[in-house]
Coordinates of C-alpha atoms and ligand atoms in Angstrom, one line a residue:
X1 CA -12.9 22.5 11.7
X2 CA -11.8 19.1 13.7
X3 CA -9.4 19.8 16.8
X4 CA -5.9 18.3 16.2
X5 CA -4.5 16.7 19.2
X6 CA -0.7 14.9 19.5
X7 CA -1.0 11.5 19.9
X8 CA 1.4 10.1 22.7
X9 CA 1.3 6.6 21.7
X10 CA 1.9 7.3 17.5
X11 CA 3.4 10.5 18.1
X12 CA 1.5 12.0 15.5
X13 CA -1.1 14.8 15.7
X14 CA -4.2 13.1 14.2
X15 CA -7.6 14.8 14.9
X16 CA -10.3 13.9 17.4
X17 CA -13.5 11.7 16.7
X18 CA -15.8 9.7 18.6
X19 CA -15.0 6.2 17.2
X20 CA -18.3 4.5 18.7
X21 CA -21.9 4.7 16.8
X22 CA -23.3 6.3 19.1
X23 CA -21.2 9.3 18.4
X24 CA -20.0 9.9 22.0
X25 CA -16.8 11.0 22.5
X26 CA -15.6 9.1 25.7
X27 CA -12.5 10.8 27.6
X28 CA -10.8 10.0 31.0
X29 CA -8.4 11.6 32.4
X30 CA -6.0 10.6 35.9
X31 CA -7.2 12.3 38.8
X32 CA -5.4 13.7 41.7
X33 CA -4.3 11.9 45.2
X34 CA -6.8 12.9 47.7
X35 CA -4.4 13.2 50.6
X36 CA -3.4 17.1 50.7
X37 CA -4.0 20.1 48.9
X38 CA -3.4 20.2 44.9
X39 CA -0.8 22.1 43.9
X40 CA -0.8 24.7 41.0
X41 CA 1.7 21.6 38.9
X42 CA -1.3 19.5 39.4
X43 CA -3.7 22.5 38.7
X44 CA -1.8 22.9 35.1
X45 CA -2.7 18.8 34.0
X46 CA -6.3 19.6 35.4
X47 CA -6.8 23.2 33.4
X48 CA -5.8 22.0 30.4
X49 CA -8.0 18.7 30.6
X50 CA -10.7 21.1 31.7
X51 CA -9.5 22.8 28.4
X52 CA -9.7 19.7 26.2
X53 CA -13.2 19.1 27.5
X54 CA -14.7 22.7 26.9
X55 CA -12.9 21.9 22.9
X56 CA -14.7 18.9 22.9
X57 CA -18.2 19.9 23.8
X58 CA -17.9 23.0 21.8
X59 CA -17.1 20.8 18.3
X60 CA -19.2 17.6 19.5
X61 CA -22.0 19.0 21.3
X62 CA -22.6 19.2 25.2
X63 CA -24.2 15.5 25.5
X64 CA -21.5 13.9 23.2
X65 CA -19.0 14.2 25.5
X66 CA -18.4 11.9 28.4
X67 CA -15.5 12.9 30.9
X68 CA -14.7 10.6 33.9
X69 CA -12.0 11.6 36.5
X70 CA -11.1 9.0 38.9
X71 CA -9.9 9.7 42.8
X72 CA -6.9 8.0 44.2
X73 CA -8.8 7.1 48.2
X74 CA -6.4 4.7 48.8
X75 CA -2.8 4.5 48.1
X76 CA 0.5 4.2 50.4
X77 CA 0.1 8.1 50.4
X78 CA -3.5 8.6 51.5
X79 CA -3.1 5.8 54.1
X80 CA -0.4 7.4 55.8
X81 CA -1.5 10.6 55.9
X82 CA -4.9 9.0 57.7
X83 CA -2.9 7.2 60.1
X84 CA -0.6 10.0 60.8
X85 CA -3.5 12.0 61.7
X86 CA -5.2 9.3 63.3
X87 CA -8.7 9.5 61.0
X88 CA -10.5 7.3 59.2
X89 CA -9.0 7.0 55.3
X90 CA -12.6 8.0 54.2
X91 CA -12.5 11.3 56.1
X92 CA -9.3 12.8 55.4
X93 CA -9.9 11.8 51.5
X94 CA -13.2 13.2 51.6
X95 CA -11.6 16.3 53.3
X96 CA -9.0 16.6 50.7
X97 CA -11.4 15.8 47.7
X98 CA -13.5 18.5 48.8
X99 CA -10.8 20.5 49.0
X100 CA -9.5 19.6 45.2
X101 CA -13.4 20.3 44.0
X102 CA -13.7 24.2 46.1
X103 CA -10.0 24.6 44.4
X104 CA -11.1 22.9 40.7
X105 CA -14.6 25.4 41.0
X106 CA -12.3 28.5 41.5
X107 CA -10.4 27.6 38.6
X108 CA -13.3 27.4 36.4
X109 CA -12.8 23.8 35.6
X110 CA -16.3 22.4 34.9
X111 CA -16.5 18.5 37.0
X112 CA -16.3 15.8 35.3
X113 CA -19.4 13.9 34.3
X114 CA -18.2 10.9 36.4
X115 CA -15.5 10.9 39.3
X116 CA -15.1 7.5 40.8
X117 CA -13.1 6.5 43.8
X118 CA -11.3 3.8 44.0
X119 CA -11.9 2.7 47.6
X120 CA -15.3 2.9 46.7
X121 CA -16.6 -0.9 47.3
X122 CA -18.5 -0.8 43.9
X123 CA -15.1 0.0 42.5
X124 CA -13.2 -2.8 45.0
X125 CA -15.2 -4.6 43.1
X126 CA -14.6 -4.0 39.6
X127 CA -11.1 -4.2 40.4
X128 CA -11.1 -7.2 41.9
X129 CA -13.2 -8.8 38.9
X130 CA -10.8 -7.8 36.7
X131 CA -7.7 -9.2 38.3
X132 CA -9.7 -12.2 38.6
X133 CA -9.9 -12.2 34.3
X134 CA -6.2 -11.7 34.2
X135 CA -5.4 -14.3 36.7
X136 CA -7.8 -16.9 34.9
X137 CA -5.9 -15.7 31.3
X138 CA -2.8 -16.2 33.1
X139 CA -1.3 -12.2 32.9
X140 CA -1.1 -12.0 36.3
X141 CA 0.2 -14.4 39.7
X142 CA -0.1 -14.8 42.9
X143 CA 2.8 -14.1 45.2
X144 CA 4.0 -15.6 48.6
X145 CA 2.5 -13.1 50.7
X146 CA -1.2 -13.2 49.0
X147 CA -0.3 -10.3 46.3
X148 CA -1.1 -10.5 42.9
X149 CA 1.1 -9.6 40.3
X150 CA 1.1 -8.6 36.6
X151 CA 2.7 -10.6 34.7
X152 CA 4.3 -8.5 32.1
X153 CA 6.2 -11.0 30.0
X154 CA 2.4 -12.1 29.2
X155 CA 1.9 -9.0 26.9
X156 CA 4.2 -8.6 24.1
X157 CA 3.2 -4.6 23.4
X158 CA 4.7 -3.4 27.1
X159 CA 6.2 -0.6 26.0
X160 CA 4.6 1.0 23.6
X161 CA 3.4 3.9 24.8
X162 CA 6.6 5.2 26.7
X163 CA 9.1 3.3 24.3
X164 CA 10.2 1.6 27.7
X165 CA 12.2 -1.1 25.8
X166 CA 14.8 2.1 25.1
X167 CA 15.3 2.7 28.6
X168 CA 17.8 1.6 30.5
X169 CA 16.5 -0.9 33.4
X170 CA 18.1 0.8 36.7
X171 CA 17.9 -1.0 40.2
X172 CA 15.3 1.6 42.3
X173 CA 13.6 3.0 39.2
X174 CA 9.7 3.4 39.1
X175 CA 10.7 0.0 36.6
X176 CA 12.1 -1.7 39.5
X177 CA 10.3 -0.8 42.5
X178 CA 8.6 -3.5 45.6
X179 CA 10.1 -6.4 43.5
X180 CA 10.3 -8.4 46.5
X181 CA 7.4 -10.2 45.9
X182 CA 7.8 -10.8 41.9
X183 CA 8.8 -13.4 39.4
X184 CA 10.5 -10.4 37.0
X185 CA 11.8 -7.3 38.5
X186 CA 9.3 -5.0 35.6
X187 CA 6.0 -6.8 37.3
X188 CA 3.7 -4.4 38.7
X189 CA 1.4 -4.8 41.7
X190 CA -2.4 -5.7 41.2
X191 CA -3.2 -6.4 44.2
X192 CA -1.3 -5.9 47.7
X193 CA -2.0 -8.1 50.4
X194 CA -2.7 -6.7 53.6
X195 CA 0.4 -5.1 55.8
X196 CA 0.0 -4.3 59.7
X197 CA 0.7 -0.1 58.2
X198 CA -2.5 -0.7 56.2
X199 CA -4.7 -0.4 59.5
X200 CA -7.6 -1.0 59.1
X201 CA -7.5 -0.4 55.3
X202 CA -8.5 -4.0 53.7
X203 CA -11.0 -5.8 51.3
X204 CA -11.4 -9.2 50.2
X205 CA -9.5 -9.9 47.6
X206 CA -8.8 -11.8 44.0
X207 CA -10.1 -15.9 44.0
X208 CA -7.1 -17.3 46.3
X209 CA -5.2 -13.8 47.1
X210 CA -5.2 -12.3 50.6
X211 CA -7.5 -9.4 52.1
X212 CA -5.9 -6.3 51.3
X213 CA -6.0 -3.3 48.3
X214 CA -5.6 -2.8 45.0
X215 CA -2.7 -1.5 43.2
X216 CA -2.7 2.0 41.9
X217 CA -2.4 1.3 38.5
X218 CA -5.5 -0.9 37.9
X219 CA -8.2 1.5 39.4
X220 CA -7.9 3.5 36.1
X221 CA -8.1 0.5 34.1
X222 CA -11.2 -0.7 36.3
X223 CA -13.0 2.4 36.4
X224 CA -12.8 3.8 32.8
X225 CA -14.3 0.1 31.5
X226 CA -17.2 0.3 34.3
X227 CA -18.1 3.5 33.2
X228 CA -16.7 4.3 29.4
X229 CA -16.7 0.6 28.1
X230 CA -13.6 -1.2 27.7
X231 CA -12.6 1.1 24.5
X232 CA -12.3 4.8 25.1
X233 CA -11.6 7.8 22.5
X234 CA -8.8 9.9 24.8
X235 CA -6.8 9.3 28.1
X236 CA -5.3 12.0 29.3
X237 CA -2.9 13.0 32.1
X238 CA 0.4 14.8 33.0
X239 CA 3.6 13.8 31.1
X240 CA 4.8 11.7 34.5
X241 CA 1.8 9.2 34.6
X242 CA 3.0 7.9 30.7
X243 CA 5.6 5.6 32.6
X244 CA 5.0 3.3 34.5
X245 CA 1.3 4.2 35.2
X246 CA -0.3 4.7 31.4
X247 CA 2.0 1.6 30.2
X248 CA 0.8 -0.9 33.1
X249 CA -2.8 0.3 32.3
X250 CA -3.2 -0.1 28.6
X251 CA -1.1 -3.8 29.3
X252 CA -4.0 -4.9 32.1
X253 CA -7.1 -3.7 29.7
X254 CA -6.4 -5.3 26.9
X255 CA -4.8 -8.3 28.1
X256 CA -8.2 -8.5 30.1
X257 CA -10.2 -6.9 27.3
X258 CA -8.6 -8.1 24.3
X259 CA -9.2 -5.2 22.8
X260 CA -7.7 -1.2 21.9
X261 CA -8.1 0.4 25.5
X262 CA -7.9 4.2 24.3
X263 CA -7.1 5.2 20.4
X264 CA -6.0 8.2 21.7
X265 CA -3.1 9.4 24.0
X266 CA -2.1 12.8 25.5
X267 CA 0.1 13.9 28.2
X268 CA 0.4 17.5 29.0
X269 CA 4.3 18.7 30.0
X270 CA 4.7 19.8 33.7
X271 CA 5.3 23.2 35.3
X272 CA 8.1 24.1 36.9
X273 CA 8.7 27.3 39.6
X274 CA 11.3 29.9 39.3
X275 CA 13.0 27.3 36.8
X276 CA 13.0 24.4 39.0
X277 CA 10.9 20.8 39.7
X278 CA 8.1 21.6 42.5
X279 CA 9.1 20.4 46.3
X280 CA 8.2 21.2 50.1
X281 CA 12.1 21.1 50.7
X282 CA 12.8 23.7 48.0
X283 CA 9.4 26.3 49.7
X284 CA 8.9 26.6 45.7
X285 CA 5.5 24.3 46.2
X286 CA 2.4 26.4 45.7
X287 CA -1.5 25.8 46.3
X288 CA -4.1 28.0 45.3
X289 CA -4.6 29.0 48.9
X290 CA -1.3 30.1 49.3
X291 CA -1.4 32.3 46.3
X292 CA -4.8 33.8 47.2
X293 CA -3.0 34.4 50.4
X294 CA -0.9 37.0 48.6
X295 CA -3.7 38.6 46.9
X296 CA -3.8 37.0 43.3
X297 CA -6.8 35.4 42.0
X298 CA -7.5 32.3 40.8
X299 CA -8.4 33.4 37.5
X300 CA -5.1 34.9 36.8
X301 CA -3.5 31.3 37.8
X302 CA -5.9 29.8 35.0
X303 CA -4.6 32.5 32.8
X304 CA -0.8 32.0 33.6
X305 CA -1.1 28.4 33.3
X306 CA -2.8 28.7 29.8
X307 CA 0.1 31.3 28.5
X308 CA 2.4 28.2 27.4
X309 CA 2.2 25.3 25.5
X310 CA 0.6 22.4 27.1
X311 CA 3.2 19.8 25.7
X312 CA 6.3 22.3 26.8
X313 CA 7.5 22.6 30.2
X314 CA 5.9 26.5 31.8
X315 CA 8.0 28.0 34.1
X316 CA 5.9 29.5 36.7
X317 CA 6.4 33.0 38.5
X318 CA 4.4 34.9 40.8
X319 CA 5.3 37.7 37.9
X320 CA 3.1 35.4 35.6
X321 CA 0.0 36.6 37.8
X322 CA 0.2 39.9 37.8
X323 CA 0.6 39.7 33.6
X324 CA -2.6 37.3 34.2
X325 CA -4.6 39.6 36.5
X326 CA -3.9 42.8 34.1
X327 CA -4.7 40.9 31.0
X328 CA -8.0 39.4 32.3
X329 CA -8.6 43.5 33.6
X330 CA -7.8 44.6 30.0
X331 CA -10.0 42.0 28.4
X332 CA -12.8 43.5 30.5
X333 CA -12.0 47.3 29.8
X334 CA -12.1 47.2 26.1
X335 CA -14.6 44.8 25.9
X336 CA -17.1 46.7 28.2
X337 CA -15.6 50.4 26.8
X338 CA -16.3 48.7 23.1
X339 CA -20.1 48.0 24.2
X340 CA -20.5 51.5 25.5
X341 CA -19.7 53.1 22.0
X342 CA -22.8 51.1 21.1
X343 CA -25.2 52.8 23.5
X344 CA -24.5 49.9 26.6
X345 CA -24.8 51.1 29.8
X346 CA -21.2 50.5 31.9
X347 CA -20.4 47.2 33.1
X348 CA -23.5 45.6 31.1
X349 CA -22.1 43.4 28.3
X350 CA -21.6 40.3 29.9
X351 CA -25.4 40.6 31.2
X352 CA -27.2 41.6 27.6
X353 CA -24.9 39.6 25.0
X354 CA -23.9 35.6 24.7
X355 CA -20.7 34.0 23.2
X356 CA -21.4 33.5 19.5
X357 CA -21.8 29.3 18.8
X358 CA -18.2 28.1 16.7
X359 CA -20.0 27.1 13.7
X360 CA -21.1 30.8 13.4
X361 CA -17.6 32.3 14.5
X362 CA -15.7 30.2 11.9
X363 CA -18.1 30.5 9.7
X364 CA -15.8 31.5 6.2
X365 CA -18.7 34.3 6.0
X366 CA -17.7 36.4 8.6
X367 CA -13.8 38.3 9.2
X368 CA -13.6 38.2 12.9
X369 CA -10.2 38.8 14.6
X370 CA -11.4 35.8 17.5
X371 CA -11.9 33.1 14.9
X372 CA -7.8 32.7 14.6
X373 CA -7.7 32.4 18.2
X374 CA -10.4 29.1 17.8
X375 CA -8.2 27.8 15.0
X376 CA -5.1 28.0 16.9
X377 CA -6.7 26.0 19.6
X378 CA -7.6 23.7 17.4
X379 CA -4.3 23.3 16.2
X380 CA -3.0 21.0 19.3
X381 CA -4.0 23.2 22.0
X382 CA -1.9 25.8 20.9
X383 CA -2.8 28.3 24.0
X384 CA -0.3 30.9 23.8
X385 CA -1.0 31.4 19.7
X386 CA -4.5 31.2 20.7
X387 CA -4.3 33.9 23.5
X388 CA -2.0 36.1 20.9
X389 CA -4.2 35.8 18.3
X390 CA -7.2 37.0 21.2
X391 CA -5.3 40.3 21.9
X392 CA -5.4 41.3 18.3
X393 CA -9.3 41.2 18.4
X394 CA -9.2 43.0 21.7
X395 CA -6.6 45.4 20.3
X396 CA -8.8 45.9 17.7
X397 CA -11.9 46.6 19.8
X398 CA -9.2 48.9 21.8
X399 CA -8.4 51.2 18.5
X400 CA -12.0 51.3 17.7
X401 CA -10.8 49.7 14.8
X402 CA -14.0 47.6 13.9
X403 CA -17.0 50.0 12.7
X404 CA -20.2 50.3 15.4
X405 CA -22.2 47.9 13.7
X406 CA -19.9 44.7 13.9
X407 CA -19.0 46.1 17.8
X408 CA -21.4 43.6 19.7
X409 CA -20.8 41.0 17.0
X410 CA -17.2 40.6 17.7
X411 CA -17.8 41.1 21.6
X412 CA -20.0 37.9 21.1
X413 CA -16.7 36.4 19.3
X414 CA -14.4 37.5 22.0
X415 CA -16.7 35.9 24.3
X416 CA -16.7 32.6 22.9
X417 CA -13.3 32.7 22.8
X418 CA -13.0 33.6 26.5
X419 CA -15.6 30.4 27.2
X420 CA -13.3 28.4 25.5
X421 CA -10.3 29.2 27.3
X422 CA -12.6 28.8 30.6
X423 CA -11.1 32.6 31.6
X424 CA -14.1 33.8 33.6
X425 CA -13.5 37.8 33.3
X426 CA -16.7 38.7 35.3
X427 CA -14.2 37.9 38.7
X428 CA -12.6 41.8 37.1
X429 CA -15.9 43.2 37.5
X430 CA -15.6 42.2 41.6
X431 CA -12.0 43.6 41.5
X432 CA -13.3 46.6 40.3
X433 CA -15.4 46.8 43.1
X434 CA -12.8 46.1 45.6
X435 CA -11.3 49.2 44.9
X436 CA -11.3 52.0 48.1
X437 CA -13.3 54.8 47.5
X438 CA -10.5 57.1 48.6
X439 CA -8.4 55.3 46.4
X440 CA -11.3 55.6 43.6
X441 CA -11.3 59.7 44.4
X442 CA -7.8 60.0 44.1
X443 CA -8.0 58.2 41.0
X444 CA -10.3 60.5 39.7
X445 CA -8.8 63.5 40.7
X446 CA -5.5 62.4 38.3
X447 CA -7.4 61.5 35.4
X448 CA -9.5 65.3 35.6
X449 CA -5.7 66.8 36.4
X450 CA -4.6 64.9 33.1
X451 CA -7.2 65.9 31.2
X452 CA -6.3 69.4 32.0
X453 CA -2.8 68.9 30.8
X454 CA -1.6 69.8 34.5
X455 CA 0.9 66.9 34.3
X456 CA 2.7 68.3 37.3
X457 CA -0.3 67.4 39.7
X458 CA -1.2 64.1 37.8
X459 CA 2.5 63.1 38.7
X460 CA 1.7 63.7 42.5
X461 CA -1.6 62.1 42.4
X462 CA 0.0 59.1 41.1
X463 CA 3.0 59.2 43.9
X464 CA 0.4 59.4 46.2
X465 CA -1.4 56.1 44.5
X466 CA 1.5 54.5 45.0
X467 CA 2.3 54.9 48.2
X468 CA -1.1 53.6 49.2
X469 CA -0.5 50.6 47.1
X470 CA -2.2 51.2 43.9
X471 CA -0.8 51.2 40.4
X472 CA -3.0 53.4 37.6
X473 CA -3.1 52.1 34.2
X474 CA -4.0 54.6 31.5
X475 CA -5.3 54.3 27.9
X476 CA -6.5 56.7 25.6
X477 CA -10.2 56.3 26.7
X478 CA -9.9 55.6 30.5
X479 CA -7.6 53.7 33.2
X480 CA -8.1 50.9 35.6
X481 CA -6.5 50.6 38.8
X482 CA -4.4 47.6 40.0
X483 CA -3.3 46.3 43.4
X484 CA 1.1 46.9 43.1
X485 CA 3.0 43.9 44.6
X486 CA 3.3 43.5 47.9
Ligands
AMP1 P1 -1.3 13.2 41.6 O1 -2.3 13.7 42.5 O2 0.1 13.1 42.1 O3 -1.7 11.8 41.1 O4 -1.2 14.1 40.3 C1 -2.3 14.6 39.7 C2 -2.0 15.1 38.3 O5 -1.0 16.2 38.3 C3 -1.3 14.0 37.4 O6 -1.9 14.0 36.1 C4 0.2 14.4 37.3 O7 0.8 14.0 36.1 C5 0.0 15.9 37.4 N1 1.2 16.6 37.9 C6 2.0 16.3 39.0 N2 3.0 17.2 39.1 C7 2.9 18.2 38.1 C8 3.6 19.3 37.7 N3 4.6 19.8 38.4 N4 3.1 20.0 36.6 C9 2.1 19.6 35.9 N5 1.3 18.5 36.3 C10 1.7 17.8 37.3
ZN2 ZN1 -4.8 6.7 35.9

C-alpha cells in the first residue's frame, strides 16, 4: 500500500518512491527562523512533516529515509533581533534553536537526520560555491554595491511551481521587493553585500562580490545538494514558502545543477486562530509555552493540529485542546480497560505490548478496525478520516465489541496507529497522576454513590467536583477525571 501525496508542482496526487538506486528516499523540508519562539502556525508545517517522515519510514524502512531540516542563523530577522539585544548572532540563534528543538521534543516530532545552518562557515561555503557556478553560467550578476543577483530571465521554467506567470506583478510584492540593486524588478538576492545594520555579520563572498551574506533563498538550495545530492525525492514546507521562496530555489538548482531539483512538491495549508491570520498586534499569536501556561499539554496541540486536513486551512481554538486532551485520555481508558479484560494488570499495556509492523496490520488476512485509519493516511495525509476511522477501533474496544482473544491484537493495531500519528498517549498516564487525592476520594465516593443508584448524592459529589475544578467523565465501565477550563 504506497502513500499518495499531492504534488504541488503537477497538482496531481502521485504516490511516493525513492527515485535513486540506492532506494533512499531523500526529503527536506524549510526549517524555522531561529530568532524567537515558534509559534503553534509554524508548529502545524513541522507536525505534519514530522507526520510525512513517520509515513515514510513506516513504508520504506527506518534507514531509507533521509530527512534534512535547515536553520535560518542569519537573515534580516535574526540580525536584528541580535543587535537589538546586543548579542552575538550565534548566541541568540543558538538560544532560539534550542528553544525550537525543547518545543519540537514535546511535540513528539522525531529530529531530522540532518539540520544545517546556514551561517554555518561549511555552509557559507557551499553557498558561495554555488553562486560562483551560476555566475560563471551567467544566471546570476553582480550589482553596484557588490550583491549578486539572480538572473531570472536566464531560466525559462520561473514559474512553474506557483504558476507566477498568472499573477499580477504589483509594485511592493514579495515579486518586487529590494529591487534597488537589480537589472529586472523579479530578480532575487544571492548574495547581499555588507550594510553598516549587518554588524558584525559578514563573510567573504562570490569571485568579485563584496564581504557580506547570503540570500535566504539559496541556503536551501545549497544545503539540500551538500547533503541530499543535487536531486531530491520530496520538498516540503508551509503553503507560504511556494512563492517566492520554493520558485527562486528550484530556478538556482537546476540552473546550477542542470538537473530535476526535487520530483516531488508539497506544501501544507496554514492555521489560522479564532478565524483569523496569526499576529502579535491581533494577541491571537500562540507558542507552546504560552499554552502550557494555561494548562494544556503539548500532546493535545499535536492532536488539534492533526484534526484537519493538512492541505486546508485549521482554524485553531483553545476549545480544540480540550477535544485533544479528552480524546488522547479516552484513547488511554479503553485501550488500558480493553487489556484488563484480558487479565493485564491496570495501566500495563503500553509496558507489555508493541505496535503491530504495517505489513502485518494491512495485511488482507486480518479485519482490524485500525487498518482504515493507515489507509486513510495513506490516502494524502488524510488526518481527520484517519483519526475517524481510529475511534471506530477504539469504539469498538469501548463496546467490548471484539472477542477476548483478538483484544491485545487490535490494541497492538491501535498502537501502530497511534505511532503513526506521533500521538504519544503515555503523557495521560502522568495526567492521571496529577490528579489530588482529595479530588481522587471525592471521585470515588460519586462513582460508589452511582453504583448504588443514590443519584441524589452522585449529583452533589459532582457539584462539589466542580467547584474545585474538576470535570468527571463517566462510561459504562469507569470514569476519568479532567481539569475544567480555567
Ligand atoms: P519561518 O520560521 O517563518 O521560516 O516558518 C517556518 C515554517 O512555518 C514555514 O514552513 C512556514 O511556511 C510555516 N508557517 C508560518 N506561518 C504558519 C501558519 N500560520 N500556519 C502554518 N504554517 C506556518
Ligand atoms: Zn527553504
Amino acid at each position: 500500500m504506497a502513500i499518495k501525496l499531492h504534488d504541488s508542482l503537477t497538482r496531481e496526487t502521485r504516490e511516493l518512491r525513492p527515485a535513486q538506486p540506492d532506494g533512499v528516499y531523500r526529503f527536506y523540508n524549510c526549517g524555522p527562523t531561529v530568532y524567537a519562539a515558534a509559534h503553534i502556525g509554524n508548529f502545524r508545517t513541522f507536525v505534519v512533516n514530522d507526520l510525512l517522515r513517520r509515513l515514510l519510514e513506516l513504508e520504506f524502512g527506518p534507514d531509507k529515509v533521509r530527512h534534512v531540516r535547515n536553520l535560518t542563523d542569519v537573515d534580516d530577522k535574526t540580525i536584528r533581533r541580535s543587535r537589538e539585544e546586543g548579542r552575538p548572532l550565534g548566541e541568540v540563534t543558538r538560544r532560539w534553536t534550542e528553544k525550537f528543538h525543547a518545543d519540537c521534543a514535546a511535540l513528539n516530532c522525531l529530529p531530522p537526520h540532518d539540520e544545517p545552518r546556514a551561517a554555518d562557515p561549511r555552509f557559507i561555503r557551499e553557498q558561495v560555491n554555488m553562486i560562483d557556478v551560476l555566475l560563471e553560467k551567467g544566471n546570476a550578476y553582480r550589482a553596484a554595491d557588490g550583491s549578486v543577483y539572480f538572473k531570472v530571465s536566464s531560466f525559462p521554467g520561473y514559474g512553474t511551481l506557483s504558476r507566477v506567470k498568472e499573477r499580477e506583478l504589483r509594485p511592493g510584492s514579495a515579486f518586487t521587493a529590494d529591487a534597488d540593486e537589480k537589472e529586472d524588478g523579479s530578480d532575487f538576492a544571492l548574495w547581499k553585500a555588507w550594510k553598516p545594520d549587518d554588524g558584525p555579520n559578514k563573510w567573504p563572498g562570490p569571485r568579485g562580490s563584496a564581504e557580506g551574506r547570503p540570500g535566504w533563498h539559496i541556503e536551501c538550495s545549497a544545503m539540500s545538494k551538500a547533503l541530499l545530492g543535487p536531486t531530491i525525492d520530496l520538498h516540503t514546507g508551509g503553503v507560504d514558502l511556494l512563492f517566492p521562496h520554493h520558485e527562486n530555489e528550484i530556478a538556482q538548482s537546476q540552473c546550477c545543477n542542470g538537473t530535476t531539483f526535487a520530483h516531488h512538491w508539497y506544501h501544507s495549508e496554514h492555521l489560522l486562530v479564532d478565524g483569523k491570520k496569526m499576529s502579535k498586534s491581533l494577541g491571537n499569536l500562540y507558542t507552546i509555552d504560552d499554552l502550557k501556561a494555561k494548562g494544556f499539554s503539548p500532546m493535545a496541540l499535536r492532536y488539534a493540529l492533526l484534526s484537519g486536513h493538512p492541505r486546508k486551512q485549521l482554524n485553531f481554538t483553545l476549545d480544540s485542546l480540550y477535544v485533544g486532551a479528552k480524546a488522547l485520555q479516552r484513547i488511554y481508558n479503553a485501550l488500558d480497560q480493553a487489556c484488563q479484560r484480558t487479565g493485564m494488570a491496570p495501566d500495563s499495556f503500553l509496558e507489555v505490548l508493541k505496535p503491530i509492523s504495517i505489513e502485518e496490520l494491512i495485511s488482507e488476512g486480518y479485519r482490524t478496525h485500525f487498518r482504515y485509519s493507515w489507509l486513510a493516511l495513506c490516502d494524502d495525509l488524510n488526518t481527520p478520516n484517519a483519526i475517524g476511522e481510529f475511534f471506530v477501533g477504539i469504539h469498538a474496544l469501548e463496546t467490548n465489541n471484539i472477542s477476548t482473544e483478538s483484544i491485545r491484537f487490535e490494541v497492538c493495531c491501535a498502537l501502530s496507529i497511534l505511532r503513526a500519528l506521533g500521538l504519544d498517549i503515555t503523557a495521560s498516564v502522568a495526567a492521571k497522576a496529577d490528579v489530588p487525592a482529595d479530588i481522587a476520594a471525592l471521585a470515588e465516593k460519586r462513582w460508589a454513590a452511582k453504583a448504588a443508584k443514590d443519584f441524589a448524592a452522585a449529583d452533589t459529589l459532582r457539584k462539589e467536583l466542580t467547584a474545585a475544578g474538576w470535570s468527571m467523565l463517566d462510561r459504562k465501565d469507569g470514569y476519568s477525571l479532567e481539569l475544567l477550563k480555567k
